[in-house]
Coordinates of C-alpha atoms and ligand atoms in Angstrom, one line a residue:
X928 CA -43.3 155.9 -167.7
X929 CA -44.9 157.2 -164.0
X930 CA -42.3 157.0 -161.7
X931 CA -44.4 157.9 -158.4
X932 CA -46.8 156.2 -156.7
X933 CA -50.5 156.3 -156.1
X934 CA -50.0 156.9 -152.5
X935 CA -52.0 155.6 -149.2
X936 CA -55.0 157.5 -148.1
X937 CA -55.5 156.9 -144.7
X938 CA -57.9 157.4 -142.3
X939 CA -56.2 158.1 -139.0
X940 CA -57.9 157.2 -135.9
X941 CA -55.2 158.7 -133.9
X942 CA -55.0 162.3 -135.5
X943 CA -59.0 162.1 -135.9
X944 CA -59.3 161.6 -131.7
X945 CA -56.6 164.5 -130.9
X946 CA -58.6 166.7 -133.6
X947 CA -61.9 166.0 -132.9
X948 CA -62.5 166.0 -136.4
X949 CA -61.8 163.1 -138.9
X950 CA -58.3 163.6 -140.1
X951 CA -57.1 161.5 -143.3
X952 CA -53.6 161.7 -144.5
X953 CA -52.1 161.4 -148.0
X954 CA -48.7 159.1 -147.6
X955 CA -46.3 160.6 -149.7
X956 CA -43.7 159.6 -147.2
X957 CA -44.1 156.5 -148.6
X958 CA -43.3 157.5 -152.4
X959 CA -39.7 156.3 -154.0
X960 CA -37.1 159.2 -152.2
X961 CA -39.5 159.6 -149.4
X962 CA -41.1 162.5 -150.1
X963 CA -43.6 163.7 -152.9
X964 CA -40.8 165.7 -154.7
X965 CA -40.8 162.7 -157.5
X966 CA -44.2 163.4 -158.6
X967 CA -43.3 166.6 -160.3
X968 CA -39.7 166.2 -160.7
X969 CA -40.3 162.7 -162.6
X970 CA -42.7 164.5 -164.7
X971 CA -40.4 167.4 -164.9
X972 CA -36.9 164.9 -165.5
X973 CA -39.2 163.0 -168.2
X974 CA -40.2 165.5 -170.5
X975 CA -36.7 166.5 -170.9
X976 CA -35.4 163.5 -171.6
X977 CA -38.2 163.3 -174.2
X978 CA -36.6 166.4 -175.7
X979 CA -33.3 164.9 -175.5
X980 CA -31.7 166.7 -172.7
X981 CA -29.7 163.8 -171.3
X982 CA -28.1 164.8 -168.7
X983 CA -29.9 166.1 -165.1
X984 CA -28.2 168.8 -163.1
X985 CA -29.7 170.0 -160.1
X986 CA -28.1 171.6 -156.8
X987 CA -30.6 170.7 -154.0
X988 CA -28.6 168.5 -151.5
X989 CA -32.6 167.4 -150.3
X990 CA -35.4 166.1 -151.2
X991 CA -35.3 167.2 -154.9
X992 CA -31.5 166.2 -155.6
X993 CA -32.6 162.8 -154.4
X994 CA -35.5 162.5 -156.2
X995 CA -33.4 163.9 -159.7
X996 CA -31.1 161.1 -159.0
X997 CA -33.7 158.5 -159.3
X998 CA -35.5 160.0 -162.4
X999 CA -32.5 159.8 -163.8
X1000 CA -31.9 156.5 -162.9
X1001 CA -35.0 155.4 -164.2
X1002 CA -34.6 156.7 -167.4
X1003 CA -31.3 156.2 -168.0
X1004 CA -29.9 159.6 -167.7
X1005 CA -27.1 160.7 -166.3
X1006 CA -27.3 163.0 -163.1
X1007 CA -24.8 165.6 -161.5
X1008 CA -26.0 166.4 -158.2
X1009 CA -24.1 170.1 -156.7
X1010 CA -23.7 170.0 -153.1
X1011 CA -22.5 172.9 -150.1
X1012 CA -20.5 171.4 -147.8
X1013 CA -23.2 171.7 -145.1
X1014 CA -25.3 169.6 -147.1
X1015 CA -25.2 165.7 -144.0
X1016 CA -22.9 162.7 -145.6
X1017 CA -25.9 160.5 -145.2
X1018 CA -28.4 162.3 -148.5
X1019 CA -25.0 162.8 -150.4
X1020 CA -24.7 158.9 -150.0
X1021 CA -28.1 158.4 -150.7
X1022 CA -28.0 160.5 -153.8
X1023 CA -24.7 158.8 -155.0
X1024 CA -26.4 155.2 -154.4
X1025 CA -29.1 156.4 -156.8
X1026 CA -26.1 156.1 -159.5
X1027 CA -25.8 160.5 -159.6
X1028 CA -22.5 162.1 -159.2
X1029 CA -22.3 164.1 -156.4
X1030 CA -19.9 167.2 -156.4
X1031 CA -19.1 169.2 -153.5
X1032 CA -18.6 173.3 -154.6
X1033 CA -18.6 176.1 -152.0
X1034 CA -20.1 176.9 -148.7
X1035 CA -23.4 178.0 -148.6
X1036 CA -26.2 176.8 -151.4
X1037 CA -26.0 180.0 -153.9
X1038 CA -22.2 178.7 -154.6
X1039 CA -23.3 175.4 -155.7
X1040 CA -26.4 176.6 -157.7
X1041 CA -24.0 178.9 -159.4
X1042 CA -21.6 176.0 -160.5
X1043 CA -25.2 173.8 -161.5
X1044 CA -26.2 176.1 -163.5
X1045 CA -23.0 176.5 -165.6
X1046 CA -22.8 172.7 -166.1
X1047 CA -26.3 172.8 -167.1
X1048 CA -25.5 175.4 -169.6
X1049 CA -24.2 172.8 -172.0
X1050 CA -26.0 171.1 -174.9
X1051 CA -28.0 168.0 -173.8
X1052 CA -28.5 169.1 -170.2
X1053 CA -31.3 169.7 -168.0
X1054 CA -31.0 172.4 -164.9
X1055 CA -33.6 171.0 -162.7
X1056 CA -35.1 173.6 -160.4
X1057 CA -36.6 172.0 -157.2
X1058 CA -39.8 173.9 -157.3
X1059 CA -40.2 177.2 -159.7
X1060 CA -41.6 175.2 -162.5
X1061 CA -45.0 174.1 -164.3
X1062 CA -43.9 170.8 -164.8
X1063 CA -43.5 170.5 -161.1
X1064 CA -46.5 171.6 -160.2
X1065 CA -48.4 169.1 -162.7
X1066 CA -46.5 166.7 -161.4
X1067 CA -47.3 167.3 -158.0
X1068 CA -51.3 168.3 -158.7
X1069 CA -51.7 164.2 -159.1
X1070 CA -52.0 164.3 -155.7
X1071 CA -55.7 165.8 -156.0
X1072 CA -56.0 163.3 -159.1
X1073 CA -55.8 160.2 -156.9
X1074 CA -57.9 162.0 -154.4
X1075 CA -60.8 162.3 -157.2
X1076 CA -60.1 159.1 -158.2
X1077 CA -60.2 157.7 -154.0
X1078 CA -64.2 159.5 -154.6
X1079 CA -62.6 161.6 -151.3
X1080 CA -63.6 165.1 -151.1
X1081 CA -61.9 167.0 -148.5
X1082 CA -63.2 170.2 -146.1
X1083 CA -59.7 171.5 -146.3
X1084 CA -56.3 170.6 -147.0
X1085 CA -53.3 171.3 -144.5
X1086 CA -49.8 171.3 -146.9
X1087 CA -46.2 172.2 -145.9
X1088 CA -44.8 175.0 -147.8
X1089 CA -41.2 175.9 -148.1
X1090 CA -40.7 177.1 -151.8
X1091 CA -44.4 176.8 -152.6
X1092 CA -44.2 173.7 -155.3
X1093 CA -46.4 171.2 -153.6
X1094 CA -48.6 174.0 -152.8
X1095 CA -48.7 175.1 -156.1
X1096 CA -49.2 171.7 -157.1
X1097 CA -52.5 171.1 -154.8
X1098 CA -54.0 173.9 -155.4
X1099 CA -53.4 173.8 -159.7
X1100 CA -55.0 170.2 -159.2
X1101 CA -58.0 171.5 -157.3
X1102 CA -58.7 174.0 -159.5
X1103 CA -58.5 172.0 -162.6
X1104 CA -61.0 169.2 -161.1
X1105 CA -63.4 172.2 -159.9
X1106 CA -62.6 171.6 -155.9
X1107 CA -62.6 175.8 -155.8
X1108 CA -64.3 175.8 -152.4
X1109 CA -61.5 173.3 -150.7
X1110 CA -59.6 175.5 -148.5
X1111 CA -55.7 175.2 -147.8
X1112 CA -53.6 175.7 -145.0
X1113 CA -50.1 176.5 -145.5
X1114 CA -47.8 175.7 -142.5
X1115 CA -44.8 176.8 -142.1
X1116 CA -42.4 176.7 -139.5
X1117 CA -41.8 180.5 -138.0
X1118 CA -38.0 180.8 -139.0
X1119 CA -39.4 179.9 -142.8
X1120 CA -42.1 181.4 -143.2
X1121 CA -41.3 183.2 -146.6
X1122 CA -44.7 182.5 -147.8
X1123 CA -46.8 184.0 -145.3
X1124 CA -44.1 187.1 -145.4
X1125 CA -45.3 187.3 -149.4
X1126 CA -48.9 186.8 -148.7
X1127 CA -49.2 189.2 -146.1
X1128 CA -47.4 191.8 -148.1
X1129 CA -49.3 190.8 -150.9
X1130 CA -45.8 190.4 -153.3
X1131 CA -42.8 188.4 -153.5
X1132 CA -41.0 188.9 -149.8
X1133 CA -37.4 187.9 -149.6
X1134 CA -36.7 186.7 -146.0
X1135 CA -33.4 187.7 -144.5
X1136 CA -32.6 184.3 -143.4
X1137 CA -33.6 180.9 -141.9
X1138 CA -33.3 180.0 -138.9
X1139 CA -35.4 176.4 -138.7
X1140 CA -34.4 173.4 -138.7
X1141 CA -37.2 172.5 -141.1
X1142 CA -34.3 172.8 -143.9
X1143 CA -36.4 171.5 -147.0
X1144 CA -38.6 174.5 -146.2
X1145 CA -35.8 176.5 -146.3
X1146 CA -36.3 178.9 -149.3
X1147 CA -35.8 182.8 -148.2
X1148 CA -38.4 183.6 -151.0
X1149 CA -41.6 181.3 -152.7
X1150 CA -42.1 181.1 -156.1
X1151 CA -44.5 183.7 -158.2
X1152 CA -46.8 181.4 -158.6
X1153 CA -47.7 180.6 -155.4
X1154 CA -48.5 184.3 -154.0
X1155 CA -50.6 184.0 -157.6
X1156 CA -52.6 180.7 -156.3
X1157 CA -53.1 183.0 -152.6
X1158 CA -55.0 185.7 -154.6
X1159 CA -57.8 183.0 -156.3
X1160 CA -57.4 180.5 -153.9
X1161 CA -58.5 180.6 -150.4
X1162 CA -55.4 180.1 -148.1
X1163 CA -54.8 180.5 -144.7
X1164 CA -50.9 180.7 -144.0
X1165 CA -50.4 179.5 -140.4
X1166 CA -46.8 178.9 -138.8
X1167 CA -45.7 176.3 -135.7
X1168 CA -42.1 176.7 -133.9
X1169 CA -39.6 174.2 -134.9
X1170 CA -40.3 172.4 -131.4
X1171 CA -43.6 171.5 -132.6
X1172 CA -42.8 170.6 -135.4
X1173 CA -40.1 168.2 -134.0
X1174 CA -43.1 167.2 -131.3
X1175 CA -45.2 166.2 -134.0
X1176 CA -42.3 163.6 -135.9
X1177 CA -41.8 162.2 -132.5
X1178 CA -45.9 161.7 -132.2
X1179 CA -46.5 160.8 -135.6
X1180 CA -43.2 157.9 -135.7
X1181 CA -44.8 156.5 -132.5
X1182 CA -48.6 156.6 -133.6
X1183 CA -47.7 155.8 -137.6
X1184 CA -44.6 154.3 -137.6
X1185 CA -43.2 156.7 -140.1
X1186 CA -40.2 158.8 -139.9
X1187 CA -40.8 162.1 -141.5
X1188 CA -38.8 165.8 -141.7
X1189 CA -40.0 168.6 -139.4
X1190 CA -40.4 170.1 -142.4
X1191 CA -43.6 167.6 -142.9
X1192 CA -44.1 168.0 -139.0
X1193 CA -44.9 171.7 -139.5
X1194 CA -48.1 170.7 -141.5
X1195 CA -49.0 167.4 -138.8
X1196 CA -48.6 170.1 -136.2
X1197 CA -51.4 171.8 -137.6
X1198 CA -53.3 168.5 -136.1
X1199 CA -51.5 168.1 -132.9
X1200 CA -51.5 171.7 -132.0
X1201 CA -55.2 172.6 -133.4
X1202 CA -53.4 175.0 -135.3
X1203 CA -56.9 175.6 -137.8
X1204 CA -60.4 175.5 -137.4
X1205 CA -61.6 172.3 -138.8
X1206 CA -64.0 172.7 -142.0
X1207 CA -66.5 170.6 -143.8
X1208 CA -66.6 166.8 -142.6
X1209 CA -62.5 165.9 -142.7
X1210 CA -59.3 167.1 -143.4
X1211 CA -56.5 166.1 -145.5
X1212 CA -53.3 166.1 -144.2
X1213 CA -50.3 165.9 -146.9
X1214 CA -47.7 163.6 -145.3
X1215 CA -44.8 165.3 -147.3
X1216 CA -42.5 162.9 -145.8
X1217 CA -38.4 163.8 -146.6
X1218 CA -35.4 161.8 -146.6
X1219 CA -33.4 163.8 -144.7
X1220 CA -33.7 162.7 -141.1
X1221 CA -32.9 159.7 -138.9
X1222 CA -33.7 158.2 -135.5
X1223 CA -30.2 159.7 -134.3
X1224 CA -31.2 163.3 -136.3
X1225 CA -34.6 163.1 -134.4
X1226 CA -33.1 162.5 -131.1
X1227 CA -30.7 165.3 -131.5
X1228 CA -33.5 167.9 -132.7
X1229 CA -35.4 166.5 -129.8
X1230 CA -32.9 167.8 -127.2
X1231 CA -31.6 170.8 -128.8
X1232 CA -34.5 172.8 -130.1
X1233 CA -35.7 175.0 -127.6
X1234 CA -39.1 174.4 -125.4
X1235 CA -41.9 176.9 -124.7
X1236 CA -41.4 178.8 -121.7
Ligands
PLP1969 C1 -39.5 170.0 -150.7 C2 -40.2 169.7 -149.5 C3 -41.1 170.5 -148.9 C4 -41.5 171.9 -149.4 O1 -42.0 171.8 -150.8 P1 -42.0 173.1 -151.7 O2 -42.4 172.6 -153.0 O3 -40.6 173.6 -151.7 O4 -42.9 174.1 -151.1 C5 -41.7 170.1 -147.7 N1 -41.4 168.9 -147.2 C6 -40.5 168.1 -147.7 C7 -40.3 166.8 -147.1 C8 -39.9 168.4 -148.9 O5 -39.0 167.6 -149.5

């Protein structure tokens, strides 16, 4: 059973104009959840329910939680989502409409990982990380798949990174299909930017905080693997401020129609803010997407996040 999508590729007149450069986007804002996070959790979720590990439990309050809820769903599993308080009452009712039990433990995210992982530590159960694993990233690396299989070839590809699983992801599929030349551009927003912090250093950075309100990229440190992929890879770790990245969900909803995370505006304001230097004949934008936002969210983030002087 696949539980993503094959998701749009579009060619977008708009972003190509403001460019200068044909832009295309991949629409995982339109896979089940709203984000790409099922591609590699559902591959993730099913191979432990092929192993008999019946029972989900993850502690991402996001993206990921929400996308564990409807593996399990789907495959009949049951699912125990661990919440902080501070995680908005609108994703723990979406997780709990996906049929997952969703339990509240602690204040910040470490007390609720702590509790997830001691329920996970029973027989029959899954812990589901939401991005420091290689089933993730296969899952995710069907991306470039449907790419190959679109016959599209892009110059370079701009991807948001927060804990470096989607990045992983793209960059493990263009490896394997021999797209070694087909730069990436990781965007972060600048009070996330835990990847560029590792790269730069050249090893695993922990950053003392966040401070963006791009929350799902919100991990102080990235995974190994991706300051690995940096090293073979050519990557160019760019950052935008959070007001950009809220600029460019309030460009993108009117020009697309789409409602998207400033954690997916970070990598769209790599287009609207000419954050890279444009190679080969187009660019591929990864439309991340992200659950957690709303119109009234979007309004708020509009007049509380700070404008350039
Ligand atoms: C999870 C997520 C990211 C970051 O992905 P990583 O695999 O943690 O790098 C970016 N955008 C959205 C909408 C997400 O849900």
């Amino acid at each position: 059973m696949i539980l993503h999508n094959n998701s749009p590729l579009l060619d977008s007149m708009t972003l190509s104009e403001i460019a200068g450069h044909p832009i295309w986007l991949k629409m995982d804002a339109l896979q089940p959840t709203g984000s790409f996070k099922i591609r590699g959790v559902g591959l993730m979720c099913q191979r432990a329910f092929e192993r008999g590990e019946k029972h989900f439990v993850c502690s991402s309050g996001g993206n990921a939680g929400h996308a564990v809820a409807f593996a399990g769903r789907k495959l009949g599993a049951k699912v125990t989502v661990v919440v902080p308080e501070t995680t908005p009452e609108f994703m723990r009712q979406k997780i709990a409409a996906q049929g997952a039990t969703v339990r509240v433990e602690g204040s910040v995210w470490d007390e609720a990982d702590q509790v997830a992982r001691a329920l996970a530590a029973e027989a029959g159960c899954c812990y589901a990380p939401p991005f420091d694993h290689p089933d993730l990233w296969e899952g995710h690396s069907t991306l470039v798949d449907e790419l190959v299989a679109a016959n599209y070839k892009p110059g370079s590809i701009v991807v948001a990174v927060g804990g470096g699983g989607l990045f992983c992801g793209v960059v493990e599929g263009l490896q394997r299909v021999g797209w070694t030349d087909v730069p990436v551009f990781a965007m972060e927003t600048e009070g996330a930017a835990s990847f560029a912090a590792s790269k730069s250093a050249g090893e695993l950075v922990t950053i003392p905080g966040i401070t963006s309100v791009a929350k799902s990229l919100g991990a102080r440190r990235v995974c190994k693997q991706a300051l690995e992929w940096s090293k073979v890879h050519p990557v160019t770790a760019l950052q935008v401020s959070d007001r950009q990245a809220v600029d460019a969900c309030l460009n993108f909803c009117d020009q697309h129609r789409i409602l998207v995370e400033p954690a997916c505006g970070a990598a769209l304001a790599a287009v609207y803010e000419k954050a890279f230097e444009p190679i080969g004949e187009s660019t591929l934008v990864v439309v991340c997407g992200g659950a957690a936002v709303t119109r009234s969210q979007l309004e708020l983030w509009d007049k509380t996040v700070e404008r350039a002087q």
